[in-house]
Amino acid sequence: MPDATGLELIAQGLRDRNPDAVLDTLHFRGEATISVAPAHVREVLLALREQGYSFLASLHGVDYYPEEPRLSVHWQLLDMSAVDRICVKVRLPLDDAHVDSVVDIWPGANHPEREVYDMFGIVFDGHPDLRRILMPEDYEGYPQRRDFPVGGEPVIFTYNEDKIPGWTQ
Amino acid sequence: MEITRAKLGAPAVEGGGEEFRIQQQRARDMLRGDLTDAELEAYVEERVLTTTLDKVTAWAQGNSMFPATFGLACCAIEMMSLPGARLDIGRFGFEAFRASPRQADMLILSGRVSIKMAPIVRRIYDQMLEPRWAISMGACCSSMGVFNNYAIVPADKFMPIDVHVPGCPPRPEALAHAILKLRSKVQGNPPRGWRERYEAIGTEEVVGAADRPGVNAINVFQSGETQGA
């Protein structure tokens, strides 16, 4: 992990390239995080990749409901020679959940991006084949969003079986 | 105290040995063709065991069921130990796990069935030849267990299940018990378990007397008292 000073140096380097790119930095419990504006995610990731953070260790989605903007994508980058990690975050509003795909930079991002799309409904622009990966293709809704109902089914026992609508079908 | 000694194999009933010798002689006469009409009739009535074809087929089906080789999740690990040396389900004729549903009689749903997997499970069940049976093993495919969420579907929703096995996962012994339950079900004499012992037939859990009139229920949940778990 870069320490707090190192994180600020990296962030300043990114700001020097593009003053709008970095929104915020956070160094919390040894983890360095950079918040990025949605429009500049790709150039930030490319810049970090040039600096040595060349391995995409993880790509995942988060729902920060009820905060706004709700949705978020995290990229965990790893510098394998320095054994140094950094996290890039972007926050996306629900009505405009678009972010650039990084499949052409890291081909391994293909399935994680599909999974984030499947679970959170975040669209990755430029993804070669953005389909659902875990849920059935005709599934409606995005189940990992916080406002998605948790319990799928009432459990059928003999005392409540005729109270559960449609269970015989 | 007087001790009487008897020859080993001696008849328990007085004169039984004589009767046995008569039976032997009659069998010899029958083989020679010396028995006729009424005598032959009586002989056949004594010796031949009659049953129905249904009972014979049920006996055969129940004693040599081939399960499909089909594991879904962690319950499958428990299922795999069943044909092993310790439990040896081959004692009951269930050891031949078949890799094709066409050759299988029984489907053990061992694990959770996701919504995406459910059509595949149903297709495998449809491909099995009649008569076929299904055991739902573990909490997940019986009542969705700890995965009661968007991804899992209970097996009763999409296929008929004969025996449910509770547990997370059930011990292999529990599955062996379920297999024996299924066998007795196939052979047409399912035991009623504790209900028979306690003379409690007809006291199954029901919602309330108002919902099902005529049911003499003891352990009744009043409507609205209990939420669906």
Short mmCIF file of C-alpha atoms in Angstrom, two decimals:
data_model
loop_
_atom_site.label_atom_id
_atom_site.label_comp_id
_atom_site.label_asym_id
_atom_site.label_seq_id
_atom_site.Cartn_x
_atom_site.Cartn_y
_atom_site.Cartn_z
CA MET A 1 0.00 0.00 0.00
CA PRO A 2 1.20 3.50 -0.63
CA ASP A 3 1.19 5.48 2.60
CA ALA A 4 -0.93 8.62 2.92
CA THR A 5 1.78 10.80 1.44
CA GLY A 6 2.39 8.42 -1.40
CA LEU A 7 -1.33 8.37 -2.15
CA GLU A 8 -1.41 12.17 -2.30
CA LEU A 9 1.58 12.15 -4.65
CA ILE A 10 -0.16 9.68 -6.96
CA ALA A 11 -3.36 11.73 -6.83
CA GLN A 12 -1.45 14.92 -7.58
CA GLY A 13 0.19 13.25 -10.53
CA LEU A 14 -3.24 12.34 -11.85
CA ARG A 15 -4.53 15.86 -11.23
CA ASP A 16 -1.59 17.27 -13.17
CA ARG A 17 -2.64 15.24 -16.19
CA ASN A 18 -6.32 16.15 -15.87
CA PRO A 19 -7.55 18.52 -13.16
CA ASP A 20 -11.11 17.09 -13.26
CA ALA A 21 -10.21 13.43 -12.87
CA VAL A 22 -9.65 12.91 -9.13
CA LEU A 23 -12.50 13.84 -6.82
CA ASP A 24 -11.14 12.66 -3.50
CA THR A 25 -8.54 10.50 -1.80
CA LEU A 26 -8.93 8.35 1.26
CA HIS A 27 -6.30 6.51 3.27
CA PHE A 28 -8.09 4.32 5.76
CA ARG A 29 -6.65 1.40 7.70
CA GLY A 30 -3.76 1.06 5.34
CA GLU A 31 -5.87 1.02 2.21
CA ALA A 32 -5.38 3.74 -0.36
CA THR A 33 -8.43 4.77 -2.33
CA ILE A 34 -8.88 7.30 -5.10
CA SER A 35 -12.35 8.53 -6.02
CA VAL A 36 -12.62 9.35 -9.67
CA ALA A 37 -15.16 11.18 -11.81
CA PRO A 38 -17.12 8.71 -13.98
CA ALA A 39 -16.06 10.34 -17.23
CA HIS A 40 -12.31 9.99 -16.48
CA VAL A 41 -12.12 6.47 -15.10
CA ARG A 42 -10.43 5.03 -18.10
CA GLU A 43 -7.61 7.54 -18.33
CA VAL A 44 -6.96 7.27 -14.59
CA LEU A 45 -6.75 3.50 -14.77
CA LEU A 46 -4.44 3.73 -17.79
CA ALA A 47 -2.20 6.22 -15.99
CA LEU A 48 -1.99 3.99 -12.91
CA ARG A 49 -1.22 1.06 -15.14
CA GLU A 50 1.72 2.95 -16.64
CA GLN A 51 2.95 3.74 -13.13
CA GLY A 52 3.23 0.05 -12.36
CA TYR A 53 -0.21 -0.87 -11.05
CA SER A 54 -0.48 -3.24 -13.97
CA PHE A 55 -2.58 -6.05 -12.50
CA LEU A 56 -6.33 -5.77 -12.06
CA ALA A 57 -6.83 -7.85 -8.93
CA SER A 58 -10.54 -7.30 -8.57
CA LEU A 59 -13.44 -5.43 -10.07
CA HIS A 60 -16.68 -5.26 -8.17
CA GLY A 61 -19.82 -3.26 -7.66
CA VAL A 62 -21.29 -1.70 -4.52
CA ASP A 63 -24.67 -0.25 -3.72
CA TYR A 64 -24.40 2.61 -1.16
CA TYR A 65 -28.16 3.01 -0.73
CA PRO A 66 -29.48 5.36 0.69
CA GLU A 67 -26.48 7.58 -0.10
CA GLU A 68 -26.41 9.37 -3.41
CA PRO A 69 -25.07 8.69 -5.94
CA ARG A 70 -25.96 5.14 -5.09
CA LEU A 71 -24.01 2.74 -7.23
CA SER A 72 -20.29 2.31 -7.27
CA VAL A 73 -17.61 0.32 -9.06
CA HIS A 74 -14.28 -0.50 -7.44
CA TRP A 75 -11.13 -1.48 -9.27
CA GLN A 76 -8.42 -3.01 -7.10
CA LEU A 77 -5.05 -2.58 -8.77
CA LEU A 78 -1.84 -4.33 -7.81
CA ASP A 79 1.76 -3.39 -8.51
CA MET A 80 3.36 -6.80 -8.61
CA SER A 81 6.99 -5.66 -8.45
CA ALA A 82 6.46 -3.32 -5.47
CA VAL A 83 3.64 -5.48 -4.00
CA ASP A 84 1.58 -2.35 -3.70
CA ARG A 85 -2.16 -2.03 -3.97
CA ILE A 86 -4.47 0.83 -4.76
CA CYS A 87 -8.23 1.08 -5.10
CA VAL A 88 -10.03 3.24 -7.63
CA LYS A 89 -13.65 4.07 -6.93
CA VAL A 90 -16.33 5.67 -9.01
CA ARG A 91 -19.83 6.64 -7.87
CA LEU A 92 -22.67 6.43 -10.35
CA PRO A 93 -26.24 7.69 -10.10
CA LEU A 94 -29.00 5.14 -10.56
CA ASP A 95 -30.55 6.83 -13.59
CA ASP A 96 -27.22 7.09 -15.45
CA ALA A 97 -25.26 3.99 -14.44
CA HIS A 98 -22.72 4.03 -17.25
CA VAL A 99 -18.98 3.60 -17.00
CA ASP A 100 -16.26 2.78 -19.50
CA SER A 101 -15.27 -0.84 -19.90
CA VAL A 102 -11.65 -1.85 -19.31
CA VAL A 103 -11.82 -5.18 -21.12
CA ASP A 104 -9.44 -3.97 -23.83
CA ILE A 105 -6.87 -2.99 -21.16
CA TRP A 106 -7.32 -6.04 -18.91
CA PRO A 107 -9.10 -8.89 -20.74
CA GLY A 108 -9.68 -10.52 -17.38
CA ALA A 109 -12.20 -7.80 -16.59
CA ASN A 110 -14.67 -9.37 -19.00
CA HIS A 111 -16.49 -11.66 -16.59
CA PRO A 112 -16.31 -9.35 -13.54
CA GLU A 113 -17.90 -6.58 -15.58
CA ARG A 114 -20.64 -8.91 -16.71
CA GLU A 115 -21.20 -9.93 -13.11
CA VAL A 116 -21.44 -6.31 -11.94
CA TYR A 117 -23.89 -5.67 -14.76
CA ASP A 118 -25.86 -8.75 -13.75
CA MET A 119 -26.05 -7.91 -10.05
CA PHE A 120 -26.20 -4.09 -10.06
CA GLY A 121 -27.33 -3.08 -13.52
CA ILE A 122 -24.24 -0.96 -14.20
CA VAL A 123 -23.63 -0.75 -17.94
CA PHE A 124 -20.03 -0.93 -19.11
CA ASP A 125 -19.69 0.99 -22.37
CA GLY A 126 -17.46 -0.76 -24.85
CA HIS A 127 -17.79 -4.22 -23.33
CA PRO A 128 -17.67 -6.79 -26.16
CA ASP A 129 -20.47 -9.02 -24.83
CA LEU A 130 -22.44 -7.49 -21.99
CA ARG A 131 -24.95 -10.17 -20.97
CA ARG A 132 -26.10 -11.62 -17.69
CA ILE A 133 -23.60 -14.15 -16.42
CA LEU A 134 -25.01 -15.64 -13.20
CA MET A 135 -28.75 -15.15 -13.34
CA PRO A 136 -30.98 -16.55 -16.11
CA GLU A 137 -31.13 -14.42 -19.22
CA ASP A 138 -34.81 -13.59 -18.74
CA TYR A 139 -34.38 -12.59 -15.09
CA GLU A 140 -35.89 -9.24 -14.16
CA GLY A 141 -34.20 -6.84 -11.78
CA TYR A 142 -30.73 -6.60 -10.29
CA PRO A 143 -30.64 -8.75 -7.18
CA GLN A 144 -27.64 -7.27 -5.33
CA ARG A 145 -29.14 -3.81 -5.17
CA ARG A 146 -30.12 -2.88 -1.67
CA ASP A 147 -33.76 -2.22 -2.56
CA PHE A 148 -34.18 -5.69 -4.04
CA PRO A 149 -36.28 -7.90 -1.76
CA VAL A 150 -34.13 -10.33 0.21
CA GLY A 151 -36.45 -13.22 0.86
CA GLY A 152 -37.32 -14.95 -2.37
CA GLU A 153 -40.01 -17.31 -1.19
CA PRO A 154 -42.04 -18.03 1.91
CA VAL A 155 -41.15 -21.46 3.20
CA ILE A 156 -43.97 -23.93 2.73
CA PHE A 157 -45.09 -25.92 5.74
CA THR A 158 -48.31 -27.80 6.16
CA TYR A 159 -49.82 -25.04 8.27
CA ASN A 160 -49.32 -22.30 5.69
CA GLU A 161 -49.28 -24.12 2.37
CA ASP A 162 -52.70 -22.94 1.25
CA LYS A 163 -51.89 -19.36 2.27
CA ILE A 164 -49.03 -19.11 -0.18
CA PRO A 165 -50.35 -17.91 -3.52
CA GLY A 166 -49.75 -20.07 -6.52
CA TRP A 167 -47.61 -22.70 -4.86
CA THR A 168 -49.51 -25.53 -6.49
CA GLN A 169 -48.64 -24.27 -9.95
CA MET B 1 -36.51 -79.49 38.39
CA GLU B 2 -36.82 -82.06 35.71
CA ILE B 3 -34.72 -81.59 32.66
CA THR B 4 -35.89 -83.06 29.41
CA ARG B 5 -33.41 -83.55 26.66
CA ALA B 6 -34.49 -83.62 23.04
CA LYS B 7 -32.65 -84.65 19.96
CA LEU B 8 -31.43 -81.73 17.93
CA GLY B 9 -33.90 -80.95 15.14
CA ALA B 10 -36.66 -82.93 16.78
CA PRO B 11 -40.18 -81.66 16.20
CA ALA B 12 -41.52 -79.22 18.73
CA VAL B 13 -45.03 -80.59 18.35
CA GLU B 14 -45.82 -84.16 19.17
CA GLY B 15 -46.17 -86.19 16.02
CA GLY B 16 -44.69 -83.43 13.83
CA GLY B 17 -41.98 -85.65 12.48
CA GLU B 18 -44.54 -88.10 11.23
CA GLU B 19 -46.33 -85.33 9.36
CA PHE B 20 -43.11 -84.23 7.75
CA ARG B 21 -42.48 -87.76 6.50
CA ILE B 22 -45.98 -87.82 5.00
CA GLN B 23 -45.32 -84.53 3.22
CA GLN B 24 -42.10 -85.92 1.80
CA GLN B 25 -43.88 -88.96 0.49
CA ARG B 26 -46.59 -86.87 -1.12
CA ALA B 27 -44.00 -84.70 -2.82
CA ARG B 28 -42.36 -87.84 -4.19
CA ASP B 29 -45.75 -89.08 -5.42
CA MET B 30 -46.42 -85.75 -7.10
CA LEU B 31 -43.10 -85.89 -8.95
CA ARG B 32 -43.87 -89.44 -10.12
CA GLY B 33 -47.28 -88.25 -11.36
CA ASP B 34 -49.18 -90.42 -8.91
CA LEU B 35 -51.27 -87.60 -7.46
CA THR B 36 -54.52 -86.86 -9.27
CA ASP B 37 -57.56 -84.60 -9.04
CA ALA B 38 -58.49 -83.66 -5.52
CA GLU B 39 -55.22 -84.83 -4.08
CA LEU B 40 -53.25 -82.80 -6.60
CA GLU B 41 -55.48 -79.79 -5.97
CA ALA B 42 -54.85 -79.98 -2.26
CA TYR B 43 -51.15 -80.39 -2.84
CA VAL B 44 -50.95 -77.24 -4.99
CA GLU B 45 -53.00 -75.24 -2.53
CA GLU B 46 -50.56 -76.16 0.20
CA ARG B 47 -47.40 -75.45 -1.68
CA VAL B 48 -47.90 -72.52 -4.05
CA LEU B 49 -47.62 -68.97 -2.80
CA THR B 50 -49.88 -66.62 -4.69
CA THR B 51 -49.42 -62.86 -4.95
CA THR B 52 -50.29 -60.08 -7.32
CA LEU B 53 -48.07 -58.91 -10.13
CA ASP B 54 -48.11 -55.39 -8.70
CA LYS B 55 -46.65 -56.59 -5.46
CA VAL B 56 -43.92 -58.51 -7.20
CA THR B 57 -42.92 -55.59 -9.41
CA ALA B 58 -43.01 -53.21 -6.45
CA TRP B 59 -40.82 -55.60 -4.51
CA ALA B 60 -38.35 -55.75 -7.36
CA GLN B 61 -38.40 -52.01 -8.00
CA GLY B 62 -37.95 -51.14 -4.37
CA ASN B 63 -34.99 -53.42 -3.92
CA SER B 64 -32.88 -52.39 -6.89
CA MET B 65 -33.20 -48.71 -7.53
CA PHE B 66 -30.54 -46.97 -9.59
CA PRO B 67 -29.91 -43.38 -8.53
CA ALA B 68 -28.77 -40.87 -11.12
CA THR B 69 -25.22 -39.62 -10.69
CA PHE B 70 -26.17 -36.06 -9.97
CA GLY B 71 -24.63 -33.85 -7.32
CA LEU B 72 -25.60 -30.23 -6.86
CA ALA B 73 -23.64 -28.94 -3.89
CA CYS B 74 -22.13 -29.86 -0.54
CA CYS B 75 -24.87 -32.44 0.16
CA ALA B 76 -23.41 -34.41 -2.74
CA ILE B 77 -20.29 -35.02 -0.65
CA GLU B 78 -22.45 -36.72 1.95
CA MET B 79 -24.29 -38.59 -0.78
CA MET B 80 -20.99 -39.89 -2.18
CA SER B 81 -20.15 -41.64 1.07
CA LEU B 82 -23.33 -43.65 0.79
CA PRO B 83 -22.12 -46.36 -1.60
CA GLY B 84 -18.84 -46.51 0.28
CA ALA B 85 -17.73 -49.15 2.70
CA ARG B 86 -19.10 -47.62 5.86
CA LEU B 87 -22.75 -47.26 4.90
CA ASP B 88 -22.71 -49.55 1.86
CA ILE B 89 -26.08 -48.77 0.37
CA GLY B 90 -25.43 -51.71 -1.92
CA ARG B 91 -26.90 -53.83 0.86
CA PHE B 92 -30.28 -52.55 -0.30
CA GLY B 93 -29.55 -52.51 -4.03
CA PHE B 94 -29.04 -48.75 -4.39
CA GLU B 95 -25.34 -48.69 -5.13
CA ALA B 96 -25.44 -48.52 -8.94
CA PHE B 97 -25.24 -44.79 -9.62
CA ARG B 98 -26.14 -44.35 -13.28
CA ALA B 99 -24.50 -41.69 -15.40
CA SER B 100 -27.48 -41.45 -17.72
CA PRO B 101 -30.96 -40.40 -16.61
CA ARG B 102 -32.34 -42.98 -19.04
CA GLN B 103 -31.01 -45.75 -16.84
CA ALA B 104 -31.85 -44.17 -13.50
CA ASP B 105 -34.92 -44.68 -11.36
CA MET B 106 -34.23 -42.18 -8.66
CA LEU B 107 -32.97 -38.60 -8.59
CA ILE B 108 -31.30 -37.42 -5.40
CA LEU B 109 -31.34 -33.63 -5.36
CA SER B 110 -28.25 -33.18 -3.25
CA GLY B 111 -27.82 -29.48 -2.72
CA ARG B 112 -29.32 -26.13 -3.58
CA VAL B 113 -31.10 -25.64 -6.89
CA SER B 114 -30.64 -22.19 -8.34
CA ILE B 115 -33.19 -20.63 -10.64
CA LYS B 116 -30.81 -21.15 -13.53
CA MET B 117 -30.28 -24.82 -12.62
CA ALA B 118 -33.96 -25.62 -12.12
CA PRO B 119 -34.82 -26.16 -15.84
CA ILE B 120 -31.84 -28.51 -16.15
CA VAL B 121 -32.89 -30.51 -13.11
CA ARG B 122 -36.41 -30.70 -14.47
CA ARG B 123 -35.12 -31.87 -17.84
CA ILE B 124 -33.07 -34.62 -16.22
CA TYR B 125 -36.11 -35.67 -14.25
CA ASP B 126 -38.21 -35.68 -17.42
CA GLN B 127 -35.63 -37.82 -19.20
CA MET B 128 -35.85 -40.53 -16.58
CA LEU B 129 -38.12 -43.41 -17.42
CA GLU B 130 -41.24 -44.21 -15.46
CA PRO B 131 -41.49 -45.27 -12.73
CA ARG B 132 -39.19 -42.69 -11.17
CA TRP B 133 -38.73 -41.19 -7.75
CA ALA B 134 -37.02 -38.17 -6.32
CA ILE B 135 -35.44 -37.44 -2.96
CA SER B 136 -34.86 -33.86 -1.95
CA MET B 137 -31.78 -33.93 0.23
CA GLY B 138 -30.97 -31.13 2.63
CA ALA B 139 -32.62 -27.91 3.68
CA CYS B 140 -31.82 -25.96 0.51
CA CYS B 141 -33.84 -27.88 -2.02
CA SER B 142 -36.56 -28.71 0.49
CA SER B 143 -37.21 -25.24 1.87
CA MET B 144 -34.29 -23.17 0.55
CA GLY B 145 -32.50 -23.26 3.89
CA VAL B 146 -30.06 -20.45 4.52
CA PHE B 147 -30.23 -19.37 0.88
CA ASN B 148 -33.77 -18.11 1.02
CA ASN B 149 -33.10 -15.33 -1.47
CA TYR B 150 -33.40 -14.33 -5.10
CA ALA B 151 -31.26 -17.14 -6.49
CA ILE B 152 -32.65 -20.39 -5.06
CA VAL B 153 -35.86 -22.21 -5.79
CA PRO B 154 -37.31 -25.09 -3.72
CA ALA B 155 -37.55 -28.37 -5.54
CA ASP B 156 -41.28 -28.75 -4.92
CA LYS B 157 -41.85 -25.76 -7.18
CA PHE B 158 -40.84 -27.54 -10.34
CA MET B 159 -40.91 -31.30 -9.77
CA PRO B 160 -42.62 -33.87 -7.57
CA ILE B 161 -40.57 -35.01 -4.57
CA ASP B 162 -41.22 -38.26 -2.74
CA VAL B 163 -39.02 -37.89 0.32
CA HIS B 164 -37.56 -34.78 1.93
CA VAL B 165 -34.47 -35.13 4.10
CA PRO B 166 -33.88 -32.32 6.61
CA GLY B 167 -30.38 -31.27 7.58
CA CYS B 168 -27.63 -28.95 6.47
CA PRO B 169 -26.23 -31.19 5.19
CA PRO B 170 -27.96 -34.36 6.37
CA ARG B 171 -25.73 -37.09 7.64
CA PRO B 172 -25.29 -39.98 5.19
CA GLU B 173 -27.24 -42.09 7.65
CA ALA B 174 -30.18 -39.72 7.22
CA LEU B 175 -30.07 -40.19 3.47
CA ALA B 176 -29.87 -43.95 3.93
CA HIS B 177 -32.94 -43.69 6.13
CA ALA B 178 -34.70 -41.67 3.43
CA ILE B 179 -33.80 -44.29 0.86
CA LEU B 180 -35.30 -46.99 3.04
CA LYS B 181 -38.39 -44.84 3.53
CA LEU B 182 -38.65 -44.52 -0.21
CA ARG B 183 -38.27 -48.26 -0.56
CA SER B 184 -41.15 -48.91 1.80
CA LYS B 185 -43.16 -46.30 -0.05
CA VAL B 186 -42.48 -48.01 -3.36
CA GLN B 187 -43.35 -51.37 -1.89
CA GLY B 188 -46.70 -49.97 -0.90
CA ASN B 189 -46.60 -50.01 2.83
CA PRO B 190 -45.31 -46.68 4.02
CA PRO B 191 -45.00 -46.62 7.80
CA ARG B 192 -46.74 -43.79 9.57
CA GLY B 193 -43.89 -43.37 12.00
CA TRP B 194 -44.71 -42.02 15.43
CA ARG B 195 -48.31 -41.34 14.45
CA GLU B 196 -48.99 -45.04 14.43
CA ARG B 197 -47.24 -45.65 17.72
CA TYR B 198 -49.15 -42.90 19.48
CA GLU B 199 -52.43 -43.60 17.69
CA ALA B 200 -52.31 -40.14 16.17
CA ILE B 201 -53.45 -40.78 12.60
CA GLY B 202 -55.38 -37.79 11.33
CA THR B 203 -53.74 -35.25 13.58
CA GLU B 204 -51.47 -33.71 11.00
CA GLU B 205 -50.59 -30.06 11.34
CA VAL B 206 -53.30 -27.96 9.80
CA VAL B 207 -54.11 -24.29 9.83
CA GLY B 208 -57.28 -24.27 11.80
CA ALA B 209 -60.58 -25.99 12.29
CA ALA B 210 -62.36 -23.19 10.41
CA ASP B 211 -60.23 -23.72 7.33
CA ARG B 212 -60.57 -27.47 7.19
CA PRO B 213 -63.72 -28.66 8.82
CA GLY B 214 -63.82 -32.27 9.80
CA VAL B 215 -60.17 -32.58 10.68
CA ASN B 216 -59.65 -33.67 14.22
CA ALA B 217 -56.48 -31.76 14.85
CA ILE B 218 -54.46 -31.51 18.04
CA ASN B 219 -51.43 -29.43 17.09
CA VAL B 220 -53.25 -26.62 15.36
CA PHE B 221 -51.81 -23.23 14.46
CA GLN B 222 -54.45 -20.56 14.61
CA SER B 223 -54.71 -18.49 11.46
CA GLY B 224 -52.49 -15.43 11.56
CA GLU B 225 -50.69 -16.51 14.71
CA THR B 226 -47.67 -17.88 12.98
CA GLN B 227 -45.80 -16.16 10.23
CA GLY B 228 -44.29 -18.06 7.35
CA ALA B 229 -40.79 -18.78 8.46
#
